Rosetta silent file (secondary structure, phi, psi, omega in degrees, C-alpha in Angstrom):
SEQUENCE: MGQTPDMRFYSPWTVREGARGFQVVDATGFPLFYVPFEDEAARAIAEKRMSKKQAQAMTSKILQMMNTLDQFQRAVDKQADAQRVSQPIRTPVTSPNGGAHKSATV
SCORE:     score description
SCORE:     0.000 S_00000001
   1 L     0.000  141.228  178.430  -19.065    6.199   11.755 S_00000001
   2 L   -80.666  156.937  178.185  -15.807    4.896   13.170 S_00000001
   3 L   -79.279  145.507  176.546  -12.488    5.339   11.484 S_00000001
   4 L   -82.842  144.641  179.720  -10.961    2.394    9.697 S_00000001
   5 L   -67.662  153.116  178.193   -7.538    1.327   10.953 S_00000001
   6 L   -68.399  117.157 -178.219   -4.488    2.184    8.880 S_00000001
   7 L   -97.236  135.784  174.140   -3.866   -0.906    6.747 S_00000001
   8 L  -119.902  132.550  177.417   -0.415   -1.844    5.534 S_00000001
   9 L  -110.809  102.231 -169.416    0.083   -4.475    2.893 S_00000001
  10 L   -72.409  130.686  175.805    3.635   -5.643    3.399 S_00000001
  11 L   -84.351  158.314    6.106    5.867   -6.224    0.425 S_00000001
  12 L   -79.266  151.597  177.262    7.051   -8.288   -1.261 S_00000001
  13 L   -97.237  144.071 -175.403    3.792   -9.223   -2.907 S_00000001
  14 E  -119.637  138.535  176.845    3.442  -12.629   -4.478 S_00000001
  15 E   -98.690  126.840  175.622    1.351  -13.704   -7.466 S_00000001
  16 E  -113.947  124.851  178.793   -0.297  -17.108   -7.203 S_00000001
  17 E   -91.434  126.144  175.667   -1.762  -18.586  -10.342 S_00000001
  18 L  -107.278 -176.670 -178.968   -4.936  -20.574   -9.896 S_00000001
  19 L   -66.572  -27.595 -175.823   -7.034  -22.529  -12.365 S_00000001
  20 L  -129.851   14.158  178.328   -9.226  -19.485  -13.122 S_00000001
  21 E   174.157  174.553  177.404   -7.245  -16.437  -12.061 S_00000001
  22 E  -106.000  132.833  176.068   -4.281  -14.730  -10.447 S_00000001
  23 E  -114.869  135.551  177.093   -4.294  -13.970   -6.738 S_00000001
  24 E  -112.263  129.652  179.598   -1.865  -11.475   -5.220 S_00000001
  25 E  -123.044  154.141  177.899   -0.962  -11.796   -1.538 S_00000001
  26 L   -85.837 -175.561 -175.377    1.242   -9.674    0.692 S_00000001
  27 L   -62.853  -22.436  179.693    4.261  -10.862    2.685 S_00000001
  28 L   -90.538   -3.392 -178.165    1.983  -12.079    5.502 S_00000001
  29 L    91.692    3.278  179.251   -0.171  -14.130    3.120 S_00000001
  30 L   -71.135  125.589 -179.329   -3.077  -11.655    3.258 S_00000001
  31 E   -72.366  127.698 -177.926   -4.961  -11.771   -0.081 S_00000001
  32 E   -96.884  -46.884  177.517   -4.951   -8.350   -1.753 S_00000001
  33 E  -160.578  165.653 -177.612   -6.765   -8.929   -5.021 S_00000001
  34 E  -134.183  130.196  177.734   -7.833  -11.531   -7.544 S_00000001
  35 E  -116.334  107.271 -177.866   -7.818  -11.161  -11.336 S_00000001
  36 E   -77.330  153.696  175.304   -9.965  -13.832  -12.993 S_00000001
  37 L  -146.099  167.944  175.714   -9.279  -15.193  -16.459 S_00000001
  38 E  -127.040  126.924 -178.307  -10.556  -17.760  -18.901 S_00000001
  39 L   -66.211  -40.896 -177.217   -8.114  -20.025  -20.735 S_00000001
  40 L   -84.420  124.252 -175.967  -10.284  -20.617  -23.778 S_00000001
  41 H   -58.460  -46.356 -178.540  -10.537  -17.517  -26.000 S_00000001
  42 H   -62.808  -41.532  179.789  -14.090  -18.232  -27.223 S_00000001
  43 H   -67.834  -38.736  178.805  -15.305  -18.852  -23.711 S_00000001
  44 H   -59.803  -43.203  179.101  -13.552  -15.704  -22.437 S_00000001
  45 H   -65.987  -46.230 -177.982  -15.423  -13.610  -25.014 S_00000001
  46 H   -63.064  -38.058 -177.767  -18.749  -15.329  -24.293 S_00000001
  47 L   -92.048    2.138 -178.898  -18.366  -14.893  -20.510 S_00000001
  48 L    54.349   49.599  177.789  -16.932  -11.366  -20.862 S_00000001
  49 L  -120.771  160.309  178.013  -13.790  -12.345  -19.000 S_00000001
  50 L   -75.074  151.809  171.476  -10.157  -11.570  -19.667 S_00000001
  51 E   -73.523  168.308  179.241   -7.910  -14.055  -21.359 S_00000001
  52 H   -60.847  -40.966  179.914   -5.055  -15.427  -19.291 S_00000001
  53 H   -63.967  -42.102  178.374   -2.631  -13.129  -21.127 S_00000001
  54 H   -64.957  -42.674  179.958   -4.818  -10.062  -20.456 S_00000001
  55 H   -64.853  -38.432  178.248   -5.215  -10.983  -16.786 S_00000001
  56 H   -64.276  -42.583  178.019   -1.462  -11.464  -16.450 S_00000001
  57 H   -64.711  -41.868  179.413   -0.844   -8.007  -17.969 S_00000001
  58 H   -63.634  -44.226  178.456   -3.474   -6.442  -15.673 S_00000001
  59 H   -60.145  -43.606  179.512   -1.934   -8.093  -12.605 S_00000001
  60 H   -61.354  -43.991 -179.797    1.498   -6.815  -13.626 S_00000001
  61 H   -64.878  -42.012  179.165    0.223   -3.222  -14.048 S_00000001
  62 H   -63.426  -41.625  178.227   -1.526   -3.269  -10.673 S_00000001
  63 H   -63.981  -37.340  176.277    1.654   -4.540   -9.008 S_00000001
  64 H   -61.004  -44.489  178.280    3.661   -1.753  -10.663 S_00000001
  65 H   -63.128  -42.326  179.640    1.243    0.817   -9.223 S_00000001
  66 H   -63.363  -40.331  177.854    1.420   -0.799   -5.792 S_00000001
  67 H   -64.142  -40.711  178.138    5.235   -0.745   -5.872 S_00000001
  68 H   -62.967  -46.333  178.435    5.205    2.938   -6.838 S_00000001
  69 H   -63.701  -38.323  178.595    2.798    3.764   -4.008 S_00000001
  70 H   -63.794  -44.162  178.308    4.875    1.701   -1.559 S_00000001
  71 H   -63.140  -41.653  178.212    8.053    3.579   -2.514 S_00000001
  72 H   -62.431  -45.647 -179.227    6.227    6.910   -2.161 S_00000001
  73 H   -62.943  -39.440  178.131    4.838    5.935    1.271 S_00000001
  74 H   -63.719  -39.301  178.700    8.295    4.868    2.463 S_00000001
  75 H   -66.350  -41.757  178.336    9.721    8.240    1.361 S_00000001
  76 H   -63.626  -45.280  178.882    6.921   10.118    3.148 S_00000001
  77 H   -61.177  -42.288 -179.790    7.440    8.047    6.313 S_00000001
  78 H   -63.584  -42.101  179.100   11.196    8.637    6.187 S_00000001
  79 H   -66.241  -41.293  178.790   10.685   12.397    5.800 S_00000001
  80 H   -63.622  -41.407  177.459    8.172   12.474    8.677 S_00000001
  81 H   -62.471  -41.942 -179.877   10.611   10.550   10.903 S_00000001
  82 H   -64.866  -37.832  179.084   13.398   12.994   10.035 S_00000001
  83 H   -69.173  -36.590  178.425   11.179   15.968   10.883 S_00000001
  84 H   -65.208  -38.814 -178.785   10.192   14.463   14.244 S_00000001
  85 H   -68.773  -36.903 -174.670   13.854   13.960   15.152 S_00000001
  86 H   -87.487    0.857  179.041   14.870   17.491   14.189 S_00000001
  87 L   -68.974  131.221  177.470   12.074   19.242   16.133 S_00000001
  88 L   -70.275  150.747  177.739   13.487   21.459   18.914 S_00000001
  89 L   -88.255  128.524 -179.538   12.379   20.704   22.470 S_00000001
  90 E  -105.305  133.660  177.331   10.423   23.576   23.986 S_00000001
  91 E  -123.061  143.586 -179.570   10.427   24.212   27.716 S_00000001
  92 E   -69.714  142.796  175.068    8.282   26.768   29.521 S_00000001
  93 E  -105.453  128.405 -178.337   10.004   29.886   30.832 S_00000001
  94 E   -91.467  146.178  177.703    8.614   31.144   34.097 S_00000001
  95 L   -84.700  166.380  179.536    8.123   34.802   34.841 S_00000001
  96 L   -56.137  -29.020 -179.581    9.363   36.412   38.038 S_00000001
  97 L   -86.032    5.397  173.990    5.885   36.096   39.543 S_00000001
  98 L    94.940   -3.800 -179.641    5.957   32.294   38.971 S_00000001
  99 L   -95.404  145.044  177.276    3.617   32.022   35.956 S_00000001
 100 E   -79.280  134.033 -178.426    4.647   30.523   32.648 S_00000001
 101 E  -130.532  -23.582  174.435    4.381   33.045   29.849 S_00000001
 102 E  -146.355  174.664  176.444    6.513   31.881   26.893 S_00000001
 103 E  -112.874  147.540  175.644    8.481   28.951   25.618 S_00000001
 104 E  -118.410  143.606  178.359   12.166   28.816   25.042 S_00000001
 105 E   -85.953  133.553  179.862   13.917   26.539   22.576 S_00000001
 106 L  -103.565    0.000    0.000   16.526   24.282   24.122 S_00000001
């Protein structure tokens, strides 16, 4: 199986309210998820769907988790960038007979 490409969902994320649910899209307009709801309470129970208020709360919680993960990923990326910059450059040291045998830090 092939590897899936690294997907980034760019913030800010936007909530769009439709007639039957909330759709969340990223900064590029890519749809991330959809939370359906039913306006009428009796119908929501009968169809086993969330009420609009429940769907709104669920959407809010998911966005909070996504923001937390985004902040964590940015911190990890920043730390990785800092480590790449601070890595010493190693150059081979040649022995008197012309063969490389160790590395020296420059």
